Structures are given as structure tokens and as C-alpha cells.
Amino acid sequence: MLRKIINTTLFLPLSFFVTFQQSILSENKNFIDEIIRIDEDKIFIDHQEIKNIILNNDELKSLEELIEASSFNLSSKIAKRYPSIDLQANGLPKYVAGRNYNSNSNTTKTSQFSVNPSLNIRWDLIDPLRGPEIKIARENLKIAKNNYEIKRKDLIQEASTRYHKYQKSSQDIINKKLALDLSMTSLGNAQAKLDAGIGTKFEVLEADAQLSRDKQALYEKKIEHQINKISLKEILNLKKDFEIKKEQKLLGYWNHKLNKNIRNSLESNLSLKNISLQKSIRDNEANSFLNSNKPSIYISNSLSSAFTKGDSLAIDIDPNEDGSSYSNTISLNLSWNIFNGGQNIKSYKSRKSQAKGEEYSYNNLKSVLKTNITKAYLNLKLNEEKILSTSKEILSTKESLRLARLRYDVGISTLKDVLVRQKELSDAKSKNINAIYNYNLNLDELERLTFLEISNNCLDNDNTIKQTESICNIPR
């Protein structure tokens, strides 16, 4: 009976207070939303579309140009296998006019047009530097392609991280709004009890302080949400506003054992392949310096001709006189730089030392990869347990809050107990949101490091569902 009287007495003040608080929050919300609002046509982006959208990134386009440049460089080195042809012409045409006087002989004159074209062909049969240069150019092209793929995968992982972070901030806002609603209810109850003479001013102040904290937390999450949106928009190079799925779910499952992760990573890692290519380049550069002291053999053919009209060094000029001549020379030639003071041998040793350094870099990167994969794998397992435990914690704290409110309503508990349970529920939801966020990040990291795929099915090797308390039973 007492509970019915209290509820009737508290109803009108509580309704007035809640309406007042909602109007304040509405003004604050409108103010924030007006700041961050973008008047553009929105597009929807799914997580699976990131791999295609990321191709618009300017940094990737820059690496595409480097691939093309390396391809042209390789073609230019291969072209050295073929003959070269040079055409020269001294005057097109050339006119010579002059007078030659000598007291002991007749004076002669010159008035003549002439054309002297020559055609030179060279074909390097044996060029000690050509082979290493082509190998170096080919390996540089492979490195350029690998760098593009490395950057593409890095950008996909970074964009995916920002996507999950943006999605997480959406859930944080929902969580803070729920906490704010609970604080409004608590403050309304405390104020109503105070107005009815059965509450204390201290409880009102305590509830009001909690409400202020929740307002500030919600405001911060909204700003963080907008910053995350701008960050995702920048890496995807989007010109329009966009939206994503706000609901936070598991990205998938990782059914690969740790040993398989490490083995596949070491076999497929492009950075390791680039180090091996760099070592090969250093070896070829070393060979180039050794080959500089080897002879080169080439065939050359020179065809020269001359066409004239007019007289040269004649007493009387005959303008109709013309003439022509040509000669053709073909030869097998040898060029040999026998000694240059030991410069080439020193350069050879320098490149060999650099190649040795690449071996140490290769071994170091292997160790780093093993460590990073192991950490990501263990953190994934840790976050699986966190998701399960925080899911249970949410259910428990919800029930605790419900019971605390009932006890407070009938006067056998304090508002402090309600606020504590309220904060516990908010913290449990926040931990669950963070656990799912970190779990998805670990999946992206493992996929990036191991070149294995995330699975949509949570199955053991015998295709049976895992135990009841498992990540497999979390909705996706």
C-alpha cells in the first residue's frame, strides 16, 4: 500500500523533471549535430568493399607509376641486346665559297654545294655489363610490384582499423545514451522523493553529478565519432559523406593453428621477398664491377658518302659539275679496360658486404614476424575470452541494476547503490565493445601477416561446433 502511495505522489514531479531534462539534452544534441552535420548525398560502405575502395588512394596511384617506370627501365636495358643505328649528315646541304691566291701559281676559286651523310651500325656481341644490368632492372620491377602490394595490404588493414574504430564509436554513443537515460531516471526518482519528503538533498546532488558526467561522456563520444569518420573518409579518398553499419559484430573466426600461421607468413611475406631481391641486386652490382675489367666485343659498320655540285679549287668555276663518292667499313672490335687502379675490386667488396647485411635483415625480419604473429594470435584468444566474460557480465549487471532499483523504490536501499550498479552496467557494455573491437583488429592483423583468410564458419577440423561457452555462439 505504501509503495502505491509513493508511486502516485512521485509520478507528476518525475514526469515534469524528465521532460525538462530531455529538453535540455535535445538543445545540446542539436548544437552538437549542427556542428558536425555535412549536407551531402550519403553513400553506404560495407566492410567488404574496403578492398576495392582503397584502390582510389593517392599513395597507391603513386606506386603504380613507379611500377610503370621500372617496367620501362627494364625494357631499356633489354634493348641493349639489339643493334644501334646512327645517322649523321654534315650540312643539309653545305655550301663552300672561297678564293685561293698564290703568287707562284694560278688563283683558284671554290663554289660548291655538298652533302655528306654517314650511317653507323653497332652491335654488341659480348657486353659483360649487359647481363647484370638486365637482372637488376628485372628485380627492381619485382620490388616495385611487391611494394605496391605491401602498401595496398597495409592500407586495407589501416582502413579496416579505422572502420572498426568508427563502428566502435557508434556503439560507445549508444552505450553513453543508455547511461544518460538511466541517470535521468535516477535523478528524477531522487528529486521526486525529495519533493515527497522521503528523500535527501544529498541523493539529488549525487544523481545530478552523475548526470553531468554522463552528458560530458556522451559529448566526447560524439566528437570522437566524427573524428573517426573524417579519418576513415581520408584514407578511402571519398568525396561524399557516407554511412556504415552501426551494429558491431564479429568479423569472422580464425581456425588456423599458430604453427600454420608462422609457416605461411614466412613463405608468403612480400617484405622478406624484397629483402631477398635486394640481396640479389647487390650481388649483381658486385658482378658488374668485376665484369668492368672484362673485354667487350662488338661489330661495327660505317657507311659514308659525299655528293657535290660545283667546283672546288678550280681556276674557272663550272657550276654544273657534280660528283659523288662512298665508302663502307665493317669490322669486329675489341674494347678492354684492363686496369683502373683497383677501383672495381673495392666496389665489388663493398656490394658484397651490403649483400651480407641483407641476410641479417632477412633473419631479423623473420624473428619480428614470428613475434608479431604470436602476439596477435594470443591476443585474439584473450579477446575471445573477454567477449564471453563481458557478455556474462552485462547480463549480471543488468539484473543487479534491476534489483537495486526495486530495493531503492521500496526504501530498503540507497541511490548510491543504484548509481554504482548503473556504472557497472555501462562499464560492462564498454568492455564488451572494446573486446569485440580488439578481436576484429586481431583478425585483420593475422590476415595481413599470414596471408590466410578469415573464416565465416566457426568449426573444428572435424566440422563440429566447439564447446557451449565459445566464441562460436556469439551472434554475427
Short mmCIF file of C-alpha atoms in Angstrom, two decimals:
data_model
loop_
_atom_site.label_atom_id
_atom_site.label_comp_id
_atom_site.label_asym_id
_atom_site.label_seq_id
_atom_site.Cartn_x
_atom_site.Cartn_y
_atom_site.Cartn_z
CA MET A 1 0.00 0.00 0.00
CA LEU A 2 2.81 2.38 0.91
CA ARG A 3 4.51 1.69 -2.42
CA LYS A 4 1.34 2.63 -4.36
CA ILE A 5 1.04 5.93 -2.45
CA ILE A 6 4.70 6.76 -3.10
CA ASN A 7 4.42 5.95 -6.79
CA THR A 8 1.30 8.14 -7.17
CA THR A 9 2.94 11.01 -5.29
CA LEU A 10 6.14 10.81 -7.33
CA PHE A 11 4.54 10.47 -10.77
CA LEU A 12 3.79 14.14 -11.56
CA PRO A 13 7.13 15.64 -10.33
CA LEU A 14 9.02 12.83 -12.04
CA SER A 15 7.24 13.42 -15.35
CA PHE A 16 7.92 17.15 -15.18
CA PHE A 17 11.60 16.60 -14.36
CA VAL A 18 12.19 14.06 -17.11
CA THR A 19 10.53 16.35 -19.67
CA PHE A 20 12.72 19.24 -18.51
CA GLN A 21 15.93 17.18 -18.76
CA GLN A 22 15.00 15.87 -22.21
CA SER A 23 14.51 19.41 -23.49
CA ILE A 24 17.97 20.38 -22.23
CA LEU A 25 19.53 17.33 -23.83
CA SER A 26 17.67 17.99 -27.06
CA GLU A 27 19.14 21.51 -27.23
CA ASN A 28 22.62 20.17 -26.52
CA LYS A 29 22.21 17.42 -29.13
CA ASN A 30 21.02 19.87 -31.76
CA PHE A 31 24.00 22.10 -31.03
CA ILE A 32 26.49 19.23 -31.48
CA ASP A 33 24.76 17.82 -34.53
CA GLU A 34 24.70 21.26 -36.15
CA ILE A 35 28.47 21.48 -35.76
CA ILE A 36 29.23 18.08 -37.30
CA ARG A 37 26.41 17.92 -39.86
CA ILE A 38 27.51 17.57 -43.51
CA ASP A 39 24.93 18.35 -46.19
CA GLU A 40 25.92 15.85 -48.87
CA ASP A 41 24.42 12.83 -50.55
CA LYS A 42 25.43 9.89 -48.39
CA ILE A 43 26.70 6.58 -49.68
CA PHE A 44 26.73 3.29 -47.78
CA ILE A 45 30.03 1.47 -47.25
CA ASP A 46 30.27 -2.15 -46.18
CA HIS A 47 33.42 -3.58 -44.64
CA GLN A 48 33.88 -5.96 -47.59
CA GLU A 49 34.04 -3.01 -50.00
CA ILE A 50 37.17 -1.54 -48.43
CA LYS A 51 39.47 -3.69 -50.60
CA ASN A 52 38.03 -2.13 -53.76
CA ILE A 53 37.59 1.43 -52.49
CA ILE A 54 41.17 1.61 -51.23
CA LEU A 55 42.41 1.43 -54.84
CA ASN A 56 41.47 5.12 -55.14
CA ASN A 57 44.12 6.05 -52.57
CA ASP A 58 46.63 8.56 -53.98
CA GLU A 59 49.60 6.79 -52.39
CA LEU A 60 48.71 3.60 -54.26
CA LYS A 61 48.40 5.50 -57.53
CA SER A 62 51.89 6.90 -56.94
CA LEU A 63 53.27 3.36 -56.52
CA GLU A 64 51.50 2.32 -59.73
CA GLU A 65 53.53 4.95 -61.58
CA LEU A 66 56.73 3.56 -60.03
CA ILE A 67 55.83 0.11 -61.39
CA GLU A 68 55.39 1.56 -64.84
CA ALA A 69 58.70 3.43 -64.56
CA SER A 70 60.50 0.23 -63.53
CA SER A 71 58.89 -1.61 -66.44
CA PHE A 72 60.17 0.97 -68.92
CA ASN A 73 63.62 0.83 -67.33
CA LEU A 74 63.70 -2.95 -67.81
CA SER A 75 62.70 -2.57 -71.45
CA SER A 76 65.51 -0.06 -71.99
CA LYS A 77 68.08 -2.48 -70.53
CA ILE A 78 66.80 -5.37 -72.68
CA ALA A 79 67.06 -3.12 -75.76
CA LYS A 80 70.85 -3.18 -75.37
CA ARG A 81 70.79 -6.68 -76.86
CA TYR A 82 69.89 -5.26 -80.27
CA PRO A 83 71.95 -3.23 -82.76
CA SER A 84 72.03 0.55 -82.63
CA ILE A 85 71.89 2.70 -85.78
CA ASP A 86 73.14 6.29 -86.00
CA LEU A 87 72.63 8.59 -88.98
CA GLN A 88 74.72 11.74 -89.32
CA ALA A 89 74.87 14.38 -92.03
CA ASN A 90 77.36 17.27 -92.15
CA GLY A 91 75.33 20.01 -93.78
CA LEU A 92 71.91 19.57 -95.38
CA PRO A 93 73.31 20.86 -97.69
CA LYS A 94 76.62 22.64 -97.08
CA TYR A 95 77.85 25.45 -99.36
CA VAL A 96 81.52 26.40 -99.57
CA ALA A 97 82.73 29.54 -101.39
CA GLY A 98 86.26 30.88 -101.41
CA ARG A 99 89.35 32.06 -103.31
CA ASN A 100 92.90 30.77 -103.02
CA TYR A 101 95.67 33.15 -104.15
CA ASN A 102 99.33 32.16 -104.59
CA SER A 103 101.94 34.33 -106.35
CA ASN A 104 103.65 31.27 -107.83
CA SER A 105 100.52 29.58 -109.17
CA ASN A 106 97.17 30.34 -110.63
CA THR A 107 94.46 31.72 -108.41
CA THR A 108 91.78 29.14 -107.71
CA LYS A 109 88.18 29.53 -106.66
CA THR A 110 85.64 27.40 -104.84
CA SER A 111 81.89 27.46 -105.22
CA GLN A 112 80.33 24.15 -104.25
CA PHE A 113 77.27 22.60 -102.63
CA SER A 114 77.85 19.30 -100.79
CA VAL A 115 76.01 16.72 -98.68
CA ASN A 116 77.97 14.19 -96.56
CA PRO A 117 75.65 11.63 -94.90
CA SER A 118 77.04 8.70 -92.89
CA LEU A 119 75.33 5.64 -91.39
CA ASN A 120 76.90 3.84 -88.41
CA ILE A 121 75.68 0.47 -87.09
CA ARG A 122 76.95 -1.09 -83.87
CA TRP A 123 76.02 -4.45 -82.39
CA ASP A 124 77.48 -5.50 -79.05
CA LEU A 125 78.05 -9.24 -79.29
CA ILE A 126 79.64 -9.60 -75.87
CA ASP A 127 78.90 -6.95 -73.24
CA PRO A 128 79.92 -8.05 -69.71
CA LEU A 129 77.78 -5.33 -68.09
CA ARG A 130 74.57 -6.00 -70.01
CA GLY A 131 73.51 -9.21 -68.22
CA PRO A 132 73.77 -7.86 -64.64
CA GLU A 133 72.02 -4.62 -65.65
CA ILE A 134 69.03 -6.55 -67.05
CA LYS A 135 68.84 -8.72 -63.92
CA ILE A 136 68.96 -5.65 -61.67
CA ALA A 137 66.21 -3.93 -63.67
CA ARG A 138 64.03 -7.06 -63.59
CA GLU A 139 64.46 -7.40 -59.82
CA ASN A 140 63.70 -3.70 -59.29
CA LEU A 141 60.45 -4.25 -61.18
CA LYS A 142 59.56 -7.14 -58.87
CA ILE A 143 60.35 -4.95 -55.85
CA ALA A 144 58.13 -2.17 -57.21
CA LYS A 145 55.25 -4.62 -57.65
CA ASN A 146 55.81 -6.04 -54.17
CA ASN A 147 55.92 -2.54 -52.67
CA TYR A 148 52.58 -1.78 -54.30
CA GLU A 149 51.05 -4.95 -52.88
CA ILE A 150 52.56 -4.32 -49.44
CA LYS A 151 51.19 -0.79 -49.36
CA ARG A 152 47.79 -1.98 -50.62
CA LYS A 153 47.53 -4.56 -47.83
CA ASP A 154 48.78 -2.04 -45.26
CA LEU A 155 46.17 0.48 -46.38
CA ILE A 156 43.44 -2.16 -46.29
CA GLN A 157 44.42 -3.04 -42.73
CA GLU A 158 44.61 0.62 -41.69
CA ALA A 159 41.28 1.41 -43.35
CA SER A 160 39.73 -1.63 -41.73
CA THR A 161 41.08 -0.49 -38.36
CA ARG A 162 39.52 2.94 -38.85
CA TYR A 163 36.28 1.30 -39.99
CA HIS A 164 36.12 -0.77 -36.79
CA LYS A 165 37.04 2.29 -34.73
CA TYR A 166 34.26 4.32 -36.34
CA GLN A 167 31.84 1.45 -35.74
CA LYS A 168 33.02 1.15 -32.14
CA SER A 169 32.44 4.85 -31.53
CA SER A 170 28.84 4.39 -32.75
CA GLN A 171 28.34 1.71 -30.10
CA ASP A 172 30.01 3.92 -27.49
CA ILE A 173 27.46 6.64 -28.25
CA ILE A 174 24.60 4.17 -27.84
CA ASN A 175 26.09 2.99 -24.56
CA LYS A 176 26.53 6.54 -23.26
CA LYS A 177 22.97 7.44 -24.27
CA LEU A 178 21.72 4.45 -22.29
CA ALA A 179 23.79 5.54 -19.30
CA LEU A 180 22.40 9.06 -19.68
CA ASP A 181 18.82 7.76 -19.73
CA LEU A 182 19.49 5.75 -16.59
CA SER A 183 20.99 8.80 -14.89
CA MET A 184 17.97 10.90 -15.84
CA THR A 185 15.69 8.26 -14.34
CA SER A 186 17.79 8.13 -11.16
CA LEU A 187 17.81 11.92 -10.82
CA GLY A 188 14.06 12.03 -11.45
CA ASN A 189 13.46 9.45 -8.75
CA ALA A 190 15.70 11.27 -6.26
CA GLN A 191 14.04 14.65 -6.96
CA ALA A 192 10.56 13.14 -6.68
CA LYS A 193 11.41 11.53 -3.35
CA LEU A 194 12.86 14.81 -2.11
CA ASP A 195 9.67 16.66 -3.14
CA ALA A 196 7.61 14.00 -1.34
CA GLY A 197 9.66 14.44 1.82
CA ILE A 198 11.10 10.93 1.88
CA GLY A 199 14.41 11.66 0.12
CA THR A 200 17.52 13.73 0.81
CA LYS A 201 19.18 16.64 -0.97
CA PHE A 202 22.42 14.68 -0.96
CA GLU A 203 20.90 11.98 -3.20
CA VAL A 204 19.69 14.65 -5.65
CA LEU A 205 23.12 16.23 -5.81
CA GLU A 206 24.74 12.84 -6.25
CA ALA A 207 22.38 11.89 -9.08
CA ASP A 208 22.80 15.30 -10.71
CA ALA A 209 26.60 14.95 -10.63
CA GLN A 210 26.34 11.55 -12.30
CA LEU A 211 24.03 13.00 -14.95
CA SER A 212 26.55 15.77 -15.68
CA ARG A 213 29.34 13.22 -16.06
CA ASP A 214 27.24 11.16 -18.45
CA LYS A 215 26.38 14.26 -20.51
CA GLN A 216 30.07 15.09 -20.86
CA ALA A 217 30.94 11.49 -21.74
CA LEU A 218 28.27 11.44 -24.45
CA TYR A 219 29.51 14.75 -25.87
CA GLU A 220 33.08 13.42 -26.01
CA LYS A 221 31.97 10.23 -27.74
CA LYS A 222 30.09 12.22 -30.38
CA ILE A 223 33.14 14.32 -31.14
CA GLU A 224 35.34 11.20 -31.21
CA HIS A 225 32.82 9.58 -33.55
CA GLN A 226 33.04 12.46 -36.01
CA ILE A 227 36.87 12.48 -35.88
CA ASN A 228 36.90 8.75 -36.65
CA LYS A 229 34.57 9.38 -39.58
CA ILE A 230 36.87 12.04 -41.03
CA SER A 231 39.86 9.72 -40.58
CA LEU A 232 38.12 6.87 -42.45
CA LYS A 233 36.97 9.22 -45.20
CA GLU A 234 40.53 10.46 -45.72
CA ILE A 235 42.17 7.05 -46.17
CA LEU A 236 39.40 5.89 -48.55
CA ASN A 237 39.74 9.14 -50.54
CA LEU A 238 35.98 9.70 -50.51
CA LYS A 239 34.49 12.95 -51.76
CA LYS A 240 30.98 12.37 -50.42
CA ASP A 241 29.56 11.77 -46.99
CA PHE A 242 28.96 8.13 -46.09
CA GLU A 243 27.41 5.75 -43.59
CA ILE A 244 28.33 2.26 -42.35
CA LYS A 245 26.61 -0.44 -40.33
CA LYS A 246 26.47 0.85 -36.78
CA GLU A 247 25.89 -2.58 -35.30
CA GLN A 248 29.13 -4.09 -34.06
CA LYS A 249 29.59 -7.77 -34.89
CA LEU A 250 32.37 -10.32 -35.07
CA LEU A 251 34.26 -10.09 -38.35
CA GLY A 252 34.68 -13.86 -38.52
CA TYR A 253 36.68 -16.68 -36.96
CA TRP A 254 40.30 -17.76 -37.07
CA ASN A 255 40.55 -21.52 -37.47
CA HIS A 256 44.29 -21.70 -38.27
CA LYS A 257 46.81 -23.05 -35.78
CA LEU A 258 49.75 -20.94 -34.65
CA ASN A 259 52.38 -23.06 -36.43
CA LYS A 260 50.49 -22.79 -39.71
CA ASN A 261 50.25 -19.02 -39.26
CA ILE A 262 54.01 -18.67 -38.84
CA ARG A 263 54.89 -21.09 -41.65
CA ASN A 264 52.55 -19.47 -44.17
CA SER A 265 53.74 -15.99 -43.23
CA LEU A 266 57.41 -16.81 -43.79
CA GLU A 267 56.60 -18.40 -47.15
CA SER A 268 54.40 -15.58 -48.46
CA ASN A 269 55.67 -12.40 -46.82
CA LEU A 270 56.49 -9.85 -49.50
CA SER A 271 58.87 -7.87 -47.31
CA LEU A 272 61.04 -10.97 -46.91
CA LYS A 273 60.94 -11.47 -50.68
CA ASN A 274 62.01 -7.86 -51.19
CA ILE A 275 65.00 -8.34 -48.91
CA SER A 276 66.00 -11.41 -50.93
CA LEU A 277 65.66 -9.35 -54.12
CA GLN A 278 67.75 -6.57 -52.62
CA LYS A 279 70.46 -9.10 -51.80
CA SER A 280 70.34 -10.37 -55.39
CA ILE A 281 70.64 -6.79 -56.66
CA ARG A 282 73.72 -6.20 -54.52
CA ASP A 283 75.27 -9.42 -55.86
CA ASN A 284 74.58 -8.37 -59.46
CA GLU A 285 76.03 -4.92 -58.80
CA ALA A 286 79.14 -6.63 -57.43
CA ASN A 287 79.35 -8.74 -60.59
CA SER A 288 79.02 -5.60 -62.68
CA PHE A 289 82.13 -4.14 -61.10
CA LEU A 290 84.05 -7.36 -61.77
CA ASN A 291 82.79 -7.50 -65.35
CA SER A 292 84.01 -3.95 -65.95
CA ASN A 293 87.51 -5.40 -66.31
CA LYS A 294 86.38 -7.92 -68.93
CA PRO A 295 86.61 -7.26 -72.68
CA SER A 296 83.59 -6.34 -74.76
CA ILE A 297 83.33 -7.36 -78.42
CA TYR A 298 81.15 -5.63 -80.95
CA ILE A 299 80.59 -5.41 -84.71
CA SER A 300 80.53 -2.00 -86.35
CA ASN A 301 79.60 -0.95 -89.84
CA SER A 302 80.20 2.58 -91.14
CA LEU A 303 78.80 3.73 -94.47
CA SER A 304 79.85 7.25 -95.52
CA SER A 305 79.10 9.10 -98.76
CA ALA A 306 79.54 12.53 -100.32
CA PHE A 307 77.56 14.36 -103.00
CA THR A 308 78.87 17.61 -104.55
CA LYS A 309 77.77 20.12 -107.14
CA GLY A 310 80.08 22.87 -108.34
CA ASP A 311 83.86 23.27 -108.43
CA SER A 312 86.40 23.33 -105.65
CA LEU A 313 89.88 24.90 -106.05
CA ALA A 314 89.40 25.46 -109.81
CA ILE A 315 90.61 28.35 -111.97
CA ASP A 316 87.26 28.62 -113.70
CA ILE A 317 84.12 27.57 -111.85
CA ASP A 318 81.82 25.12 -113.63
CA PRO A 319 78.51 25.31 -111.79
CA ASN A 320 77.17 22.18 -113.49
CA GLU A 321 79.99 19.93 -112.36
CA ASP A 322 78.85 17.26 -109.86
CA GLY A 323 80.38 14.25 -108.17
CA SER A 324 79.76 11.54 -105.59
CA SER A 325 81.70 9.04 -103.52
CA TYR A 326 81.03 6.47 -100.79
CA SER A 327 82.88 4.02 -98.60
CA ASN A 328 81.71 1.18 -96.36
CA THR A 329 83.72 -0.22 -93.45
CA ILE A 330 82.74 -3.28 -91.43
CA SER A 331 84.84 -4.51 -88.54
CA LEU A 332 84.95 -6.71 -85.44
CA ASN A 333 86.18 -4.62 -82.50
CA LEU A 334 87.52 -5.22 -79.02
CA SER A 335 87.33 -2.89 -76.01
CA TRP A 336 89.10 -3.87 -72.79
CA ASN A 337 89.55 -1.79 -69.64
CA ILE A 338 92.43 -3.78 -68.20
CA PHE A 339 93.31 -1.81 -65.07
CA ASN A 340 91.81 1.17 -63.25
CA GLY A 341 93.82 1.25 -60.05
CA GLY A 342 91.79 -1.38 -58.17
CA GLN A 343 88.62 0.71 -58.06
CA ASN A 344 86.39 -2.07 -59.34
CA ILE A 345 87.58 -4.70 -56.89
CA LYS A 346 86.97 -2.35 -53.96
CA SER A 347 83.47 -1.58 -55.23
CA TYR A 348 82.88 -5.32 -55.64
CA LYS A 349 83.77 -5.96 -51.99
CA SER A 350 81.53 -3.07 -50.92
CA ARG A 351 78.49 -4.56 -52.68
CA LYS A 352 79.24 -8.00 -51.26
CA SER A 353 79.26 -6.54 -47.74
CA GLN A 354 75.90 -4.91 -48.42
CA ALA A 355 74.56 -8.26 -49.63
CA LYS A 356 75.74 -9.84 -46.38
CA GLY A 357 73.91 -7.12 -44.47
CA GLU A 358 70.68 -8.03 -46.28
CA GLU A 359 71.00 -11.56 -44.89
CA TYR A 360 70.98 -10.21 -41.34
CA SER A 361 67.99 -8.01 -42.17
CA TYR A 362 66.19 -11.07 -43.53
CA ASN A 363 66.80 -13.08 -40.35
CA ASN A 364 65.80 -10.16 -38.15
CA LEU A 365 62.52 -9.65 -40.02
CA LYS A 366 61.74 -13.36 -39.68
CA SER A 367 62.10 -13.06 -35.91
CA VAL A 368 59.93 -9.94 -35.82
CA LEU A 369 57.23 -11.65 -37.89
CA LYS A 370 57.18 -14.69 -35.62
CA THR A 371 56.85 -12.44 -32.58
CA ASN A 372 54.09 -10.28 -34.08
CA ILE A 373 52.08 -13.29 -35.24
CA THR A 374 52.37 -14.97 -31.86
CA LYS A 375 51.28 -11.79 -30.07
CA ALA A 376 48.33 -11.26 -32.41
CA TYR A 377 47.27 -14.91 -32.05
CA LEU A 378 47.45 -14.85 -28.24
CA ASN A 379 45.66 -11.50 -28.07
CA LEU A 380 42.93 -12.96 -30.28
CA LYS A 381 42.43 -15.81 -27.83
CA LEU A 382 42.47 -13.33 -24.95
CA ASN A 383 39.82 -11.17 -26.58
CA GLU A 384 37.69 -14.24 -27.26
CA GLU A 385 37.61 -14.86 -23.52
CA LYS A 386 36.92 -11.18 -22.85
CA ILE A 387 33.94 -11.22 -25.20
CA LEU A 388 32.50 -14.24 -23.38
CA SER A 389 33.14 -12.88 -19.90
CA THR A 390 31.85 -9.37 -20.64
CA SER A 391 28.70 -10.81 -22.22
CA LYS A 392 28.02 -12.64 -18.96
CA GLU A 393 28.92 -9.51 -17.01
CA ILE A 394 26.35 -7.46 -18.93
CA LEU A 395 23.58 -9.93 -18.05
CA SER A 396 24.62 -9.96 -14.40
CA THR A 397 24.87 -6.18 -14.05
CA LYS A 398 21.51 -5.68 -15.77
CA GLU A 399 19.87 -7.93 -13.20
CA SER A 400 21.81 -6.24 -10.37
CA LEU A 401 20.60 -2.81 -11.55
CA ARG A 402 17.01 -4.03 -11.77
CA LEU A 403 17.12 -5.39 -8.22
CA ALA A 404 18.87 -2.26 -6.92
CA ARG A 405 16.12 -0.06 -8.37
CA LEU A 406 13.43 -2.23 -6.81
CA ARG A 407 15.17 -2.03 -3.43
CA TYR A 408 15.52 1.75 -3.79
CA ASP A 409 11.86 2.16 -4.76
CA VAL A 410 10.68 0.42 -1.61
CA GLY A 411 13.17 2.31 0.54
CA ILE A 412 15.48 -0.51 1.63
CA SER A 413 18.48 0.69 -0.39
CA THR A 414 20.17 3.99 -1.27
CA LEU A 415 20.53 5.83 -4.55
CA LYS A 416 24.28 5.35 -4.23
CA ASP A 417 23.81 1.63 -4.71
CA VAL A 418 21.69 2.26 -7.84
CA LEU A 419 24.32 4.59 -9.32
CA VAL A 420 27.08 2.06 -8.62
CA ARG A 421 25.14 -0.70 -10.38
CA GLN A 422 24.31 1.71 -13.19
CA LYS A 423 28.01 2.49 -13.72
CA GLU A 424 28.87 -1.21 -13.58
CA LEU A 425 26.42 -1.89 -16.40
CA SER A 426 27.85 0.92 -18.51
CA ASP A 427 31.40 -0.27 -17.86
CA ALA A 428 30.49 -3.86 -18.75
CA LYS A 429 28.99 -2.75 -22.05
CA SER A 430 32.04 -0.60 -22.74
CA LYS A 431 34.40 -3.55 -22.05
CA ASN A 432 32.35 -5.75 -24.35
CA ILE A 433 32.50 -3.15 -27.12
CA ASN A 434 36.28 -2.87 -26.70
CA ALA A 435 36.70 -6.66 -26.66
CA ILE A 436 34.82 -7.08 -29.97
CA TYR A 437 36.76 -4.14 -31.45
CA ASN A 438 40.14 -5.61 -30.43
CA TYR A 439 39.07 -9.09 -31.59
CA ASN A 440 38.30 -7.76 -35.07
CA LEU A 441 41.60 -5.87 -35.13
CA ASN A 442 43.45 -9.08 -34.27
CA LEU A 443 41.70 -10.87 -37.13
CA ASP A 444 42.75 -8.15 -39.58
CA GLU A 445 46.30 -8.24 -38.28
CA LEU A 446 46.58 -12.03 -38.58
CA GLU A 447 45.12 -11.94 -42.09
CA ARG A 448 47.66 -9.27 -43.05
CA LEU A 449 50.64 -11.07 -41.52
CA THR A 450 49.88 -14.65 -42.54
CA PHE A 451 48.13 -14.24 -45.93
CA LEU A 452 45.48 -16.67 -44.67
CA GLU A 453 41.76 -15.92 -44.85
CA ILE A 454 39.26 -15.19 -42.12
CA SER A 455 36.64 -17.92 -41.94
CA ASN A 456 32.88 -17.38 -41.78
CA ASN A 457 32.39 -20.74 -40.06
CA CYS A 458 33.46 -21.44 -36.51
CA LEU A 459 34.24 -25.14 -36.85
CA ASP A 460 36.91 -27.52 -35.63
CA ASN A 461 38.82 -29.71 -38.03
CA ASP A 462 36.19 -32.44 -37.62
CA ASN A 463 33.48 -29.91 -38.61
CA THR A 464 31.82 -29.98 -35.21
CA ILE A 465 30.76 -26.92 -33.26
CA LYS A 466 33.02 -26.09 -30.36
CA GLN A 467 32.01 -26.24 -26.70
CA THR A 468 28.94 -24.36 -25.43
CA GLU A 469 30.89 -21.48 -23.84
CA SER A 470 32.65 -20.48 -27.03
CA ILE A 471 33.08 -17.52 -29.30
CA CYS A 472 31.19 -19.62 -31.85
CA ASN A 473 27.96 -18.91 -30.01
CA ILE A 474 28.31 -15.13 -30.20
CA PRO A 475 25.89 -13.73 -32.86
CA ARG A 476 27.46 -12.41 -36.07
#
